[in-house]
Coordinates of C-alpha atoms and ligand atoms in Angstrom, one line a residue:
X1 CA 0.0 0.0 -0.2
X2 CA 2.8 2.3 0.8
X3 CA 4.5 1.8 -2.2
X4 CA 1.6 2.3 -4.1
X5 CA 1.0 5.9 -2.8
X6 CA 4.9 6.6 -3.5
X7 CA 4.8 5.4 -7.1
X8 CA 1.3 7.3 -7.5
X9 CA 3.2 10.5 -6.0
X10 CA 6.2 10.1 -8.6
X11 CA 4.1 9.3 -11.3
X12 CA 1.7 12.4 -10.8
X13 CA 4.4 14.9 -10.2
X14 CA 1.7 17.1 -7.8
X15 CA 0.5 17.0 -4.9
X16 CA -2.6 19.2 -4.4
X17 CA -2.4 20.3 -0.9
X18 CA -6.1 21.4 0.4
X19 CA -7.0 23.5 3.4
X20 CA -11.0 24.7 4.0
X21 CA -12.8 26.6 6.3
X22 CA -15.3 23.7 6.4
X23 CA -15.6 20.3 5.7
X24 CA -18.5 21.2 2.8
X25 CA -16.1 23.4 1.0
X26 CA -13.1 20.9 1.5
X27 CA -15.4 18.4 0.1
X28 CA -16.5 20.5 -3.2
X29 CA -13.0 21.7 -3.7
X30 CA -11.4 18.2 -3.9
X31 CA -14.1 16.8 -6.0
X32 CA -13.3 19.5 -8.4
X33 CA -9.5 19.2 -8.3
X34 CA -9.9 15.3 -8.7
X35 CA -12.3 15.6 -11.5
X36 CA -9.8 17.9 -13.1
X37 CA -7.3 15.1 -13.3
X38 CA -5.6 15.5 -9.6
X39 CA -4.5 12.0 -8.7
X40 CA -2.9 13.0 -5.3
X41 CA -4.4 15.1 -3.0
X42 CA -3.4 16.0 0.9
X43 CA -5.7 17.7 3.2
X44 CA -4.5 19.8 5.7
X45 CA -5.6 18.4 9.3
X46 CA -7.0 21.7 10.8
X47 CA -9.6 21.5 8.0
X48 CA -12.7 21.2 9.9
X49 CA -14.0 17.3 9.7
X50 CA -10.9 16.4 8.0
X51 CA -11.2 12.8 8.4
X52 CA -14.7 12.6 7.4
X53 CA -13.9 14.6 4.5
X54 CA -11.0 11.9 3.7
X55 CA -13.2 8.8 4.3
X56 CA -16.1 10.1 2.0
X57 CA -13.2 10.8 -0.7
X58 CA -11.8 7.5 -0.7
X59 CA -15.3 6.1 -1.1
X60 CA -16.0 8.3 -4.1
X61 CA -12.5 7.9 -5.7
X62 CA -10.9 4.8 -4.7
X63 CA -8.3 5.1 -7.2
X64 CA -6.8 8.7 -6.2
X65 CA -3.9 9.0 -3.6
X66 CA -5.5 10.7 -0.6
X67 CA -3.1 11.8 2.3
X68 CA -3.5 14.1 5.3
X69 CA -1.2 17.1 6.1
X70 CA 0.5 19.0 8.5
X71 CA 0.4 16.2 11.0
X72 CA 2.3 17.0 14.5
X73 CA 1.2 14.0 16.5
X74 CA 0.7 10.1 16.1
X75 CA -3.0 10.2 17.2
X76 CA -3.4 12.6 14.2
X77 CA -1.7 10.1 12.0
X78 CA -3.9 7.3 13.4
X79 CA -6.9 8.7 12.8
X80 CA -5.5 9.4 9.1
X81 CA -4.8 5.9 8.7
X82 CA -8.2 5.1 10.3
X83 CA -10.2 7.1 7.6
X84 CA -8.4 5.5 4.9
X85 CA -5.4 7.8 4.3
X86 CA -2.8 6.6 2.0
X87 CA 0.0 8.7 3.0
X88 CA 0.9 11.4 6.3
X89 CA 3.0 14.5 5.7
X90 CA 4.3 16.7 8.3
X91 CA 6.6 19.7 8.4
X92 CA 9.1 18.1 10.5
X93 CA 10.3 14.4 11.3
X94 CA 8.4 12.5 13.7
X95 CA 9.9 9.4 14.7
X96 CA 6.5 7.9 15.7
X97 CA 4.6 8.4 12.7
X98 CA 7.6 6.7 10.5
X99 CA 6.5 3.7 12.8
X100 CA 3.0 3.4 11.5
X101 CA 2.0 1.2 8.7
X102 CA 1.5 3.6 5.9
X103 CA 3.7 6.3 3.7
X104 CA 5.6 9.0 6.0
X105 CA 6.3 12.1 4.5
X106 CA 8.5 14.0 7.0
X107 CA 9.5 17.6 6.4
X108 CA 13.1 18.7 6.5
X109 CA 15.1 21.3 5.7
X110 CA 19.3 20.8 6.0
X111 CA 21.3 18.2 4.6
X112 CA 21.8 16.5 8.0
X113 CA 17.9 16.5 8.4
X114 CA 17.6 14.8 5.0
X115 CA 20.1 12.2 5.6
X116 CA 18.8 11.4 9.2
X117 CA 15.3 10.9 8.3
X118 CA 16.2 8.4 5.4
X119 CA 18.7 6.7 7.5
X120 CA 15.9 6.2 9.9
X121 CA 13.8 5.0 7.5
X122 CA 11.7 7.7 5.7
X123 CA 11.4 6.4 2.1
X124 CA 10.4 10.3 0.3
X125 CA 11.3 13.7 2.3
X126 CA 9.4 17.0 1.9
X127 CA 11.9 19.9 1.7
X128 CA 9.9 22.4 3.3
X129 CA 9.8 25.7 3.5
X130 CA 11.6 25.4 -0.1
X131 CA 10.6 28.9 -1.4
X132 CA 12.2 30.7 1.7
X133 CA 15.3 28.8 1.1
X134 CA 16.4 29.0 -2.2
X135 CA 13.4 27.1 -4.5
X136 CA 14.5 25.4 -7.5
X137 CA 18.5 26.1 -7.1
X138 CA 18.1 24.5 -3.2
X139 CA 16.6 21.3 -4.7
X140 CA 19.2 21.1 -7.7
X141 CA 22.0 21.4 -5.1
X142 CA 20.9 19.0 -2.8
X143 CA 20.3 16.5 -5.4
X144 CA 24.1 16.4 -6.0
X145 CA 25.0 14.5 -2.7
X146 CA 21.7 12.8 -2.3
X147 CA 20.8 11.6 -5.8
X148 CA 18.9 8.5 -4.0
X149 CA 16.9 10.2 -1.7
X150 CA 13.3 11.1 -3.6
X151 CA 12.4 14.4 -2.3
X152 CA 9.3 16.3 -2.7
X153 CA 9.6 20.2 -2.9
X154 CA 6.8 22.0 -1.0
X155 CA 5.8 25.9 0.2
X156 CA 4.9 28.5 -1.9
X157 CA 5.3 27.0 -5.5
X158 CA 3.7 28.1 -8.6
X159 CA 2.3 25.9 -11.3
X160 CA 4.9 27.4 -13.6
X161 CA 7.9 26.1 -11.6
X162 CA 6.4 22.4 -11.7
X163 CA 8.6 21.4 -14.5
X164 CA 11.5 23.2 -13.4
X165 CA 11.2 21.5 -9.8
X166 CA 10.9 18.0 -11.7
X167 CA 13.9 18.4 -14.3
X168 CA 15.9 19.7 -11.1
X169 CA 15.2 16.3 -9.1
X170 CA 12.2 17.0 -7.2
X171 CA 10.2 13.5 -7.3
X172 CA 7.1 15.8 -7.1
X173 CA 5.6 19.0 -5.8
X174 CA 3.2 20.2 -3.3
X175 CA 0.9 22.9 -4.6
X176 CA -1.9 24.5 -2.3
X177 CA -2.8 28.1 -3.3
X178 CA -1.7 27.5 -6.6
X179 CA -4.6 25.1 -7.2
X180 CA -6.9 26.2 -4.3
X181 CA -6.9 29.9 -4.7
X182 CA -8.0 31.7 -1.6
X183 CA -10.2 33.8 -3.5
X184 CA -11.8 31.1 -5.4
X185 CA -12.2 28.8 -2.1
X186 CA -13.7 31.7 -0.2
X187 CA -16.0 32.5 -2.9
X188 CA -16.7 28.8 -3.2
X189 CA -15.8 29.2 -7.1
X190 CA -15.3 25.7 -8.0
X191 CA -15.2 26.3 -11.5
X192 CA -12.0 28.2 -10.8
X193 CA -10.4 25.4 -8.8
X194 CA -11.2 23.0 -11.6
X195 CA -9.1 25.0 -14.0
X196 CA -6.5 25.3 -11.7
X197 CA -6.0 21.9 -11.1
X198 CA -6.4 21.1 -14.7
X199 CA -3.4 23.0 -15.7
X200 CA -1.6 22.0 -12.6
X201 CA -2.2 18.2 -13.4
X202 CA -0.9 18.7 -17.1
X203 CA 2.2 20.9 -15.8
X204 CA 3.0 17.5 -13.7
X205 CA 2.3 15.2 -16.4
X206 CA 4.3 16.4 -18.8
X207 CA 7.4 17.2 -16.4
X208 CA 7.1 13.4 -15.4
X209 CA 6.9 12.3 -19.1
X210 CA 9.9 14.2 -20.2
X211 CA 11.8 13.0 -17.3
X212 CA 11.1 9.3 -18.4
X213 CA 12.4 10.1 -21.9
X214 CA 15.7 11.2 -20.2
X215 CA 16.2 8.9 -17.8
X216 CA 14.1 5.6 -18.8
X217 CA 13.4 3.3 -15.8
Ligands
NAG301 C1 -14.9 31.6 -11.2 O1 -13.9 31.7 -11.9 C2 -13.4 31.9 -13.2 C3 -12.2 31.5 -13.8 O2 -11.2 32.4 -12.8 C4 -14.2 33.1 -13.5 O3 -14.2 33.2 -14.9 C5 -15.9 33.4 -13.3 O4 -16.1 34.9 -13.4 C6 -15.5 33.3 -11.6 N1 -17.1 33.2 -11.2 C7 -17.4 34.0 -10.1 C8 -19.0 33.8 -9.9 O5 -16.9 34.7 -9.7

């Protein structure tokens, strides 16, 4: 199950990260994004009713890879797992969550954090907050000593940079406001979210395809 989540993330190139002010808006926004072609979606744990929303989406979209994000403790990780999550993300590294039986993507920033998370058993890490510490160039630099460690780039990424991040070695990027635009969410404009999600899914798809051509597996 965790290897499936991992390969779905790498094949998609984009993880859509949703936070919403209500369960109702979260559900509608998630549906719009998934119908637009998003295949990996993370819901931030502070979203009201997050576990019910996740459970509902897991039933409606059994082939979509679903996760819970910004998880800071083991209890939330277990609730996410029980609700049907395929992966968990954190802004930092929590050893307790790594011991759970599903894909855990810890947040890391420095080379030492990357290597120690990987050595502790993380199969993939989230470089966060990437835009604040150098963006695409930071990922390119980190991939030199760590070509074997899969990395997700997260924080402040716009859709036009998805290709650049993936070309420089990111396995996938996290897009939040770039898909779930704050204004569109507050106005419940799910058509706008559909359009943003469609564009993002396409960018991910094209970047992943380009990479497969350069480095056939
Ligand atoms: C929703 O967003 C779309 C695309 O950005 C825009 O064309 C449309 O006018 C918006 N609808 C409303 C009701 O604001």
